[in-house]
Amino acid sequence: MLLPWLACAEHLRLVADSWPPFTDQRLPGNGVATELVSTALSRAGYTSDYREVPWQRAVLGVQRGDYDVLITAWYSQEREAFGYFSAPYLVNRIRLVQRKGAAISFSKLSDLYAHEIAVRRGYAYFPAFTADRQLQTVEVSSFENAARMVHRGRVRLALEDEYVARFLFNHALKDIADDLEFLPAPLSENNLHILIRLSHAGHAEIARRFNAAIAAMQADGSYAEIMARYGLQGPR
């Protein structure tokens, strides 16, 4: 009975950039976000394949219809012009990283005005941060580059999701990890969504079925099992 259903299941083209441990073709399951999304979509009745390209190309590809689903999207109003957001399926806690002992204090955005901050190019952190023209931001292609700029003293701070930063401190940035530290207060907590291209006739239905599948995975323990395989805790 399953084979005819699988044969006619709609196929979705998933895309993201390399953002370990969430998305990375070198990781089992292509990363925890990729595995969560592809598993939920499979339960929702879709087949899928995953492509990994630079972030700006991924966003442009969804806009042009080259891909159907951007699997790691933070909400921004401008993205609603070309995409349809699912409910959040993960939470990203965004942290500021400084050189150890730099003694930068932060409780409000104005505390950061005196410091250059390396940020990921094209990322929507949160509206107040993006709109504040007094912040001195320097765009970079990856957190690895941002962290090394902090280490060399080229900027004072870098921004990244806490899970991502800790993962890289244990791998690609292990050589400088002991010289870097998080500021105590997080900058923000951002919900992670899939973004389905509006030009797909079934965008709302895909989101509805995906949301239901994620809820079912959280209820039956399979969501937590996937998170645990990557050494991550469940939903906050």
PDB file of N, CA, C and O in Angstrom, residues 148-209:
ATOM      1  N   ARG A 148      37.724  34.666  14.253  1.00  0.00           N
ATOM      2  CA  ARG A 148      39.154  34.913  14.051  1.00  0.00           C
ATOM      3  C   ARG A 148      39.446  36.425  13.981  1.00  0.00           C
ATOM      4  O   ARG A 148      40.525  36.862  14.393  1.00  0.00           O
ATOM      5  N   MET A 149      38.504  37.198  13.496  1.00  0.00           N
ATOM      6  CA  MET A 149      38.673  38.649  13.519  1.00  0.00           C
ATOM      7  C   MET A 149      38.683  39.179  14.954  1.00  0.00           C
ATOM      8  O   MET A 149      39.467  40.066  15.300  1.00  0.00           O
ATOM      9  N   VAL A 150      37.814  38.629  15.789  1.00  0.00           N
ATOM     10  CA  VAL A 150      37.821  39.002  17.215  1.00  0.00           C
ATOM     11  C   VAL A 150      39.153  38.612  17.844  1.00  0.00           C
ATOM     12  O   VAL A 150      39.768  39.393  18.590  1.00  0.00           O
ATOM     13  N   HIS A 151      39.618  37.433  17.545  1.00  0.00           N
ATOM     14  CA  HIS A 151      40.870  36.936  18.119  1.00  0.00           C
ATOM     15  C   HIS A 151      42.052  37.814  17.726  1.00  0.00           C
ATOM     16  O   HIS A 151      42.949  38.066  18.540  1.00  0.00           O
ATOM     17  N   ARG A 152      42.045  38.306  16.486  1.00  0.00           N
ATOM     18  CA  ARG A 152      43.151  39.147  16.012  1.00  0.00           C
ATOM     19  C   ARG A 152      42.996  40.608  16.413  1.00  0.00           C
ATOM     20  O   ARG A 152      43.890  41.413  16.150  1.00  0.00           O
ATOM     21  N   GLY A 153      41.852  40.965  16.992  1.00  0.00           N
ATOM     22  CA  GLY A 153      41.630  42.345  17.381  1.00  0.00           C
ATOM     23  C   GLY A 153      41.113  43.233  16.266  1.00  0.00           C
ATOM     24  O   GLY A 153      41.083  44.455  16.408  1.00  0.00           O
ATOM     25  N   ARG A 154      40.677  42.656  15.157  1.00  0.00           N
ATOM     26  CA  ARG A 154      40.163  43.454  14.042  1.00  0.00           C
ATOM     27  C   ARG A 154      38.755  43.971  14.323  1.00  0.00           C
ATOM     28  O   ARG A 154      38.344  45.004  13.803  1.00  0.00           O
ATOM     29  N   VAL A 155      37.982  43.243  15.128  1.00  0.00           N
ATOM     30  CA  VAL A 155      36.699  43.704  15.654  1.00  0.00           C
ATOM     31  C   VAL A 155      36.651  43.307  17.125  1.00  0.00           C
ATOM     32  O   VAL A 155      37.432  42.461  17.582  1.00  0.00           O
ATOM     33  N   ARG A 156      35.726  43.914  17.866  1.00  0.00           N
ATOM     34  CA  ARG A 156      35.651  43.617  19.295  1.00  0.00           C
ATOM     35  C   ARG A 156      34.710  42.462  19.602  1.00  0.00           C
ATOM     36  O   ARG A 156      34.892  41.763  20.604  1.00  0.00           O
ATOM     37  N   LEU A 157      33.676  42.278  18.740  1.00  0.00           N
ATOM     38  CA  LEU A 157      32.637  41.305  19.040  1.00  0.00           C
ATOM     39  C   LEU A 157      32.221  40.550  17.782  1.00  0.00           C
ATOM     40  O   LEU A 157      32.392  41.037  16.663  1.00  0.00           O
ATOM     41  N   ALA A 158      31.659  39.372  17.993  1.00  0.00           N
ATOM     42  CA  ALA A 158      31.057  38.598  16.909  1.00  0.00           C
ATOM     43  C   ALA A 158      29.730  38.043  17.407  1.00  0.00           C
ATOM     44  O   ALA A 158      29.547  37.815  18.604  1.00  0.00           O
ATOM     45  N   LEU A 159      28.807  37.827  16.478  1.00  0.00           N
ATOM     46  CA  LEU A 159      27.479  37.309  16.803  1.00  0.00           C
ATOM     47  C   LEU A 159      27.289  35.926  16.214  1.00  0.00           C
ATOM     48  O   LEU A 159      27.648  35.686  15.068  1.00  0.00           O
ATOM     49  N   GLU A 160      26.686  35.034  17.016  1.00  0.00           N
ATOM     50  CA  GLU A 160      26.345  33.721  16.468  1.00  0.00           C
ATOM     51  C   GLU A 160      25.406  32.991  17.417  1.00  0.00           C
ATOM     52  O   GLU A 160      25.339  33.292  18.621  1.00  0.00           O
ATOM     53  N   ASP A 161      24.675  32.046  16.872  1.00  0.00           N
ATOM     54  CA  ASP A 161      23.881  31.132  17.685  1.00  0.00           C
ATOM     55  C   ASP A 161      24.795  30.366  18.629  1.00  0.00           C
ATOM     56  O   ASP A 161      25.896  29.949  18.263  1.00  0.00           O
ATOM     57  N   GLU A 162      24.335  30.172  19.851  1.00  0.00           N
ATOM     58  CA  GLU A 162      25.175  29.532  20.868  1.00  0.00           C
ATOM     59  C   GLU A 162      25.552  28.102  20.487  1.00  0.00           C
ATOM     60  O   GLU A 162      26.700  27.682  20.677  1.00  0.00           O
ATOM     61  N   TYR A 163      24.607  27.336  19.954  1.00  0.00           N
ATOM     62  CA  TYR A 163      24.908  25.965  19.546  1.00  0.00           C
ATOM     63  C   TYR A 163      26.000  25.940  18.476  1.00  0.00           C
ATOM     64  O   TYR A 163      26.922  25.129  18.510  1.00  0.00           O
ATOM     65  N   VAL A 164      25.876  26.850  17.506  1.00  0.00           N
ATOM     66  CA  VAL A 164      26.845  26.901  16.414  1.00  0.00           C
ATOM     67  C   VAL A 164      28.224  27.264  16.940  1.00  0.00           C
ATOM     68  O   VAL A 164      29.233  26.633  16.604  1.00  0.00           O
ATOM     69  N   ALA A 165      28.276  28.292  17.771  1.00  0.00           N
ATOM     70  CA  ALA A 165      29.561  28.738  18.305  1.00  0.00           C
ATOM     71  C   ALA A 165      30.232  27.627  19.105  1.00  0.00           C
ATOM     72  O   ALA A 165      31.433  27.357  18.934  1.00  0.00           O
ATOM     73  N   ARG A 166      29.485  26.968  19.984  1.00  0.00           N
ATOM     74  CA  ARG A 166      30.077  25.895  20.796  1.00  0.00           C
ATOM     75  C   ARG A 166      30.556  24.747  19.916  1.00  0.00           C
ATOM     76  O   ARG A 166      31.604  24.139  20.174  1.00  0.00           O
ATOM     77  N   PHE A 167      29.781  24.423  18.886  1.00  0.00           N
ATOM     78  CA  PHE A 167      30.189  23.363  17.967  1.00  0.00           C
ATOM     79  C   PHE A 167      31.518  23.715  17.301  1.00  0.00           C
ATOM     80  O   PHE A 167      32.439  22.895  17.239  1.00  0.00           O
ATOM     81  N   LEU A 168      31.629  24.952  16.810  1.00  0.00           N
ATOM     82  CA  LEU A 168      32.860  25.361  16.136  1.00  0.00           C
ATOM     83  C   LEU A 168      34.032  25.511  17.100  1.00  0.00           C
ATOM     84  O   LEU A 168      35.178  25.247  16.731  1.00  0.00           O
ATOM     85  N   PHE A 169      33.752  25.904  18.350  1.00  0.00           N
ATOM     86  CA  PHE A 169      34.825  25.975  19.341  1.00  0.00           C
ATOM     87  C   PHE A 169      35.420  24.587  19.604  1.00  0.00           C
ATOM     88  O   PHE A 169      36.591  24.459  19.970  1.00  0.00           O
ATOM     89  N   ASN A 170      34.619  23.564  19.385  1.00  0.00           N
ATOM     90  CA  ASN A 170      35.106  22.191  19.585  1.00  0.00           C
ATOM     91  C   ASN A 170      35.702  21.583  18.325  1.00  0.00           C
ATOM     92  O   ASN A 170      36.267  20.484  18.380  1.00  0.00           O
ATOM     93  N   HIS A 171      35.609  22.302  17.200  1.00  0.00           N
ATOM     94  CA  HIS A 171      36.095  21.758  15.933  1.00  0.00           C
ATOM     95  C   HIS A 171      36.977  22.767  15.201  1.00  0.00           C
ATOM     96  O   HIS A 171      38.152  22.891  15.508  1.00  0.00           O
ATOM     97  N   ALA A 172      36.412  23.527  14.262  1.00  0.00           N
ATOM     98  CA  ALA A 172      37.219  24.395  13.393  1.00  0.00           C
ATOM     99  C   ALA A 172      37.929  25.517  14.139  1.00  0.00           C
ATOM    100  O   ALA A 172      38.967  26.008  13.685  1.00  0.00           O
ATOM    101  N   LEU A 173      37.372  25.927  15.279  1.00  0.00           N
ATOM    102  CA  LEU A 173      37.980  27.033  16.043  1.00  0.00           C
ATOM    103  C   LEU A 173      38.658  26.563  17.331  1.00  0.00           C
ATOM    104  O   LEU A 173      38.918  27.366  18.229  1.00  0.00           O
ATOM    105  N   LYS A 174      38.963  25.281  17.396  1.00  0.00           N
ATOM    106  CA  LYS A 174      39.524  24.731  18.630  1.00  0.00           C
ATOM    107  C   LYS A 174      40.841  25.403  19.008  1.00  0.00           C
ATOM    108  O   LYS A 174      41.168  25.542  20.191  1.00  0.00           O
ATOM    109  N   ASP A 175      41.597  25.869  18.016  1.00  0.00           N
ATOM    110  CA  ASP A 175      42.909  26.462  18.291  1.00  0.00           C
ATOM    111  C   ASP A 175      42.828  27.810  18.996  1.00  0.00           C
ATOM    112  O   ASP A 175      43.791  28.242  19.639  1.00  0.00           O
ATOM    113  N   ILE A 176      41.689  28.497  18.885  1.00  0.00           N
ATOM    114  CA  ILE A 176      41.564  29.803  19.541  1.00  0.00           C
ATOM    115  C   ILE A 176      40.442  29.847  20.576  1.00  0.00           C
ATOM    116  O   ILE A 176      40.207  30.883  21.204  1.00  0.00           O
ATOM    117  N   ALA A 177      39.728  28.741  20.766  1.00  0.00           N
ATOM    118  CA  ALA A 177      38.540  28.727  21.626  1.00  0.00           C
ATOM    119  C   ALA A 177      38.831  29.191  23.045  1.00  0.00           C
ATOM    120  O   ALA A 177      38.010  29.891  23.658  1.00  0.00           O
ATOM    121  N   ASP A 178      39.979  28.826  23.576  1.00  0.00           N
ATOM    122  CA  ASP A 178      40.302  29.206  24.954  1.00  0.00           C
ATOM    123  C   ASP A 178      40.515  30.699  25.121  1.00  0.00           C
ATOM    124  O   ASP A 178      40.522  31.206  26.248  1.00  0.00           O
ATOM    125  N   ASP A 179      40.687  31.418  24.017  1.00  0.00           N
ATOM    126  CA  ASP A 179      40.920  32.863  24.079  1.00  0.00           C
ATOM    127  C   ASP A 179      39.638  33.676  23.890  1.00  0.00           C
ATOM    128  O   ASP A 179      39.677  34.913  23.918  1.00  0.00           O
ATOM    129  N   LEU A 180      38.508  32.985  23.669  1.00  0.00           N
ATOM    130  CA  LEU A 180      37.241  33.657  23.414  1.00  0.00           C
ATOM    131  C   LEU A 180      36.222  33.281  24.476  1.00  0.00           C
ATOM    132  O   LEU A 180      36.314  32.222  25.095  1.00  0.00           O
ATOM    133  N   GLU A 181      35.225  34.148  24.664  1.00  0.00           N
ATOM    134  CA  GLU A 181      34.174  33.865  25.637  1.00  0.00           C
ATOM    135  C   GLU A 181      32.882  34.579  25.254  1.00  0.00           C
ATOM    136  O   GLU A 181      32.892  35.569  24.509  1.00  0.00           O
ATOM    137  N   PHE A 182      31.763  34.044  25.753  1.00  0.00           N
ATOM    138  CA  PHE A 182      30.463  34.670  25.545  1.00  0.00           C
ATOM    139  C   PHE A 182      30.253  35.798  26.547  1.00  0.00           C
ATOM    140  O   PHE A 182      30.661  35.697  27.706  1.00  0.00           O
ATOM    141  N   LEU A 183      29.594  36.880  26.112  1.00  0.00           N
ATOM    142  CA  LEU A 183      29.071  37.839  27.064  1.00  0.00           C
ATOM    143  C   LEU A 183      27.911  37.175  27.802  1.00  0.00           C
ATOM    144  O   LEU A 183      27.203  36.331  27.231  1.00  0.00           O
ATOM    145  N   PRO A 184      27.689  37.515  29.061  1.00  0.00           N
ATOM    146  CA  PRO A 184      26.676  36.796  29.856  1.00  0.00           C
ATOM    147  C   PRO A 184      25.265  36.858  29.279  1.00  0.00           C
ATOM    148  O   PRO A 184      24.564  35.847  29.253  1.00  0.00           O
ATOM    149  N   ALA A 185      24.841  38.039  28.822  1.00  0.00           N
ATOM    150  CA  ALA A 185      23.459  38.189  28.356  1.00  0.00           C
ATOM    151  C   ALA A 185      23.353  37.878  26.869  1.00  0.00           C
ATOM    152  O   ALA A 185      24.177  38.345  26.078  1.00  0.00           O
ATOM    153  N   PRO A 186      22.361  37.098  26.454  1.00  0.00           N
ATOM    154  CA  PRO A 186      22.164  36.873  25.020  1.00  0.00           C
ATOM    155  C   PRO A 186      21.641  38.129  24.347  1.00  0.00           C
ATOM    156  O   PRO A 186      20.958  38.952  24.970  1.00  0.00           O
ATOM    157  N   LEU A 187      21.971  38.293  23.071  1.00  0.00           N
ATOM    158  CA  LEU A 187      21.423  39.413  22.316  1.00  0.00           C
ATOM    159  C   LEU A 187      19.936  39.203  22.063  1.00  0.00           C
ATOM    160  O   LEU A 187      19.123  40.117  22.191  1.00  0.00           O
ATOM    161  N   SER A 188      19.578  37.979  21.693  1.00  0.00           N
ATOM    162  CA  SER A 188      18.175  37.676  21.406  1.00  0.00           C
ATOM    163  C   SER A 188      17.988  36.174  21.335  1.00  0.00           C
ATOM    164  O   SER A 188      18.952  35.407  21.316  1.00  0.00           O
ATOM    165  N   GLU A 189      16.731  35.756  21.298  1.00  0.00           N
ATOM    166  CA  GLU A 189      16.373  34.383  20.979  1.00  0.00           C
ATOM    167  C   GLU A 189      15.512  34.431  19.727  1.00  0.00           C
ATOM    168  O   GLU A 189      14.468  35.086  19.706  1.00  0.00           O
ATOM    169  N   ASN A 190      15.979  33.780  18.685  1.00  0.00           N
ATOM    170  CA  ASN A 190      15.290  33.812  17.390  1.00  0.00           C
ATOM    171  C   ASN A 190      14.677  32.458  17.082  1.00  0.00           C
ATOM    172  O   ASN A 190      15.349  31.423  17.183  1.00  0.00           O
ATOM    173  N   ASN A 191      13.411  32.470  16.678  1.00  0.00           N
ATOM    174  CA  ASN A 191      12.763  31.240  16.245  1.00  0.00           C
ATOM    175  C   ASN A 191      13.252  30.862  14.854  1.00  0.00           C
ATOM    176  O   ASN A 191      13.406  31.714  13.977  1.00  0.00           O
ATOM    177  N   LEU A 192      13.488  29.570  14.653  1.00  0.00           N
ATOM    178  CA  LEU A 192      13.918  29.057  13.354  1.00  0.00           C
ATOM    179  C   LEU A 192      12.725  28.419  12.648  1.00  0.00           C
ATOM    180  O   LEU A 192      12.021  27.592  13.235  1.00  0.00           O
ATOM    181  N   HIS A 193      12.505  28.809  11.400  1.00  0.00           N
ATOM    182  CA  HIS A 193      11.381  28.342  10.591  1.00  0.00           C
ATOM    183  C   HIS A 193      11.898  27.730   9.290  1.00  0.00           C
ATOM    184  O   HIS A 193      13.043  27.968   8.893  1.00  0.00           O
ATOM    185  N   ILE A 194      11.030  26.994   8.604  1.00  0.00           N
ATOM    186  CA  ILE A 194      11.264  26.780   7.183  1.00  0.00           C
ATOM    187  C   ILE A 194      10.516  27.886   6.444  1.00  0.00           C
ATOM    188  O   ILE A 194       9.481  28.392   6.903  1.00  0.00           O
ATOM    189  N   LEU A 195      11.064  28.278   5.289  1.00  0.00           N
ATOM    190  CA  LEU A 195      10.462  29.323   4.450  1.00  0.00           C
ATOM    191  C   LEU A 195      10.166  28.699   3.092  1.00  0.00           C
ATOM    192  O   LEU A 195      11.084  28.288   2.374  1.00  0.00           O
ATOM    193  N   ILE A 196       8.889  28.627   2.747  1.00  0.00           N
ATOM    194  CA  ILE A 196       8.442  27.985   1.512  1.00  0.00           C
ATOM    195  C   ILE A 196       8.159  29.066   0.478  1.00  0.00           C
ATOM    196  O   ILE A 196       7.519  30.080   0.788  1.00  0.00           O
ATOM    197  N   ARG A 197       8.657  28.870  -0.734  1.00  0.00           N
ATOM    198  CA  ARG A 197       8.474  29.918  -1.749  1.00  0.00           C
ATOM    199  C   ARG A 197       6.980  30.153  -2.004  1.00  0.00           C
ATOM    200  O   ARG A 197       6.195  29.215  -2.175  1.00  0.00           O
ATOM    201  N   LEU A 198       6.596  31.425  -2.045  1.00  0.00           N
ATOM    202  CA  LEU A 198       5.198  31.791  -2.272  1.00  0.00           C
ATOM    203  C   LEU A 198       4.716  31.360  -3.651  1.00  0.00           C
ATOM    204  O   LEU A 198       3.516  31.141  -3.862  1.00  0.00           O
ATOM    205  N   SER A 199       5.635  31.238  -4.596  1.00  0.00           N
ATOM    206  CA  SER A 199       5.243  30.841  -5.950  1.00  0.00           C
ATOM    207  C   SER A 199       4.853  29.372  -6.040  1.00  0.00           C
ATOM    208  O   SER A 199       4.342  28.928  -7.068  1.00  0.00           O
ATOM    209  N   HIS A 200       5.082  28.607  -4.964  1.00  0.00           N
ATOM    210  CA  HIS A 200       4.631  27.211  -4.920  1.00  0.00           C
ATOM    211  C   HIS A 200       3.154  27.219  -4.556  1.00  0.00           C
ATOM    212  O   HIS A 200       2.763  27.743  -3.505  1.00  0.00           O
ATOM    213  N   ALA A 201       2.329  26.624  -5.391  1.00  0.00           N
ATOM    214  CA  ALA A 201       0.881  26.679  -5.190  1.00  0.00           C
ATOM    215  C   ALA A 201       0.447  26.083  -3.850  1.00  0.00           C
ATOM    216  O   ALA A 201      -0.570  26.501  -3.285  1.00  0.00           O
ATOM    217  N   GLY A 202       1.231  25.137  -3.333  1.00  0.00           N
ATOM    218  CA  GLY A 202       0.847  24.473  -2.090  1.00  0.00           C
ATOM    219  C   GLY A 202       1.579  24.971  -0.867  1.00  0.00           C
ATOM    220  O   GLY A 202       1.670  24.244   0.137  1.00  0.00           O
ATOM    221  N   HIS A 203       2.081  26.207  -0.878  1.00  0.00           N
ATOM    222  CA  HIS A 203       2.945  26.662   0.218  1.00  0.00           C
ATOM    223  C   HIS A 203       2.264  26.596   1.584  1.00  0.00           C
ATOM    224  O   HIS A 203       2.859  26.158   2.560  1.00  0.00           O
ATOM    225  N   ALA A 204       1.014  27.029   1.665  1.00  0.00           N
ATOM    226  CA  ALA A 204       0.323  27.027   2.958  1.00  0.00           C
ATOM    227  C   ALA A 204       0.065  25.601   3.445  1.00  0.00           C
ATOM    228  O   ALA A 204       0.177  25.313   4.642  1.00  0.00           O
ATOM    229  N   GLU A 205      -0.266  24.705   2.537  1.00  0.00           N
ATOM    230  CA  GLU A 205      -0.519  23.311   2.907  1.00  0.00           C
ATOM    231  C   GLU A 205       0.767  22.620   3.358  1.00  0.00           C
ATOM    232  O   GLU A 205       0.758  21.828   4.310  1.00  0.00           O
ATOM    233  N   ILE A 206       1.875  22.915   2.693  1.00  0.00           N
ATOM    234  CA  ILE A 206       3.159  22.350   3.117  1.00  0.00           C
ATOM    235  C   ILE A 206       3.463  22.778   4.546  1.00  0.00           C
ATOM    236  O   ILE A 206       3.857  21.961   5.396  1.00  0.00           O
ATOM    237  N   ALA A 207       3.280  24.068   4.838  1.00  0.00           N
ATOM    238  CA  ALA A 207       3.540  24.574   6.187  1.00  0.00           C
ATOM    239  C   ALA A 207       2.619  23.920   7.207  1.00  0.00           C
ATOM    240  O   ALA A 207       3.067  23.520   8.294  1.00  0.00           O
ATOM    241  N   ARG A 208       1.348  23.794   6.881  1.00  0.00           N
ATOM    242  CA  ARG A 208       0.384  23.191   7.810  1.00  0.00           C
ATOM    243  C   ARG A 208       0.770  21.755   8.142  1.00  0.00           C
ATOM    244  O   ARG A 208       0.789  21.355   9.315  1.00  0.00           O
ATOM    245  N   ARG A 209       1.102  20.977   7.121  1.00  0.00           N
ATOM    246  CA  ARG A 209       1.437  19.570   7.344  1.00  0.00           C
ATOM    247  C   ARG A 209       2.787  19.433   8.039  1.00  0.00           C
ATOM    248  O   ARG A 209       2.975  18.544   8.886  1.00  0.00           O
TER     249      ARG A 209
END
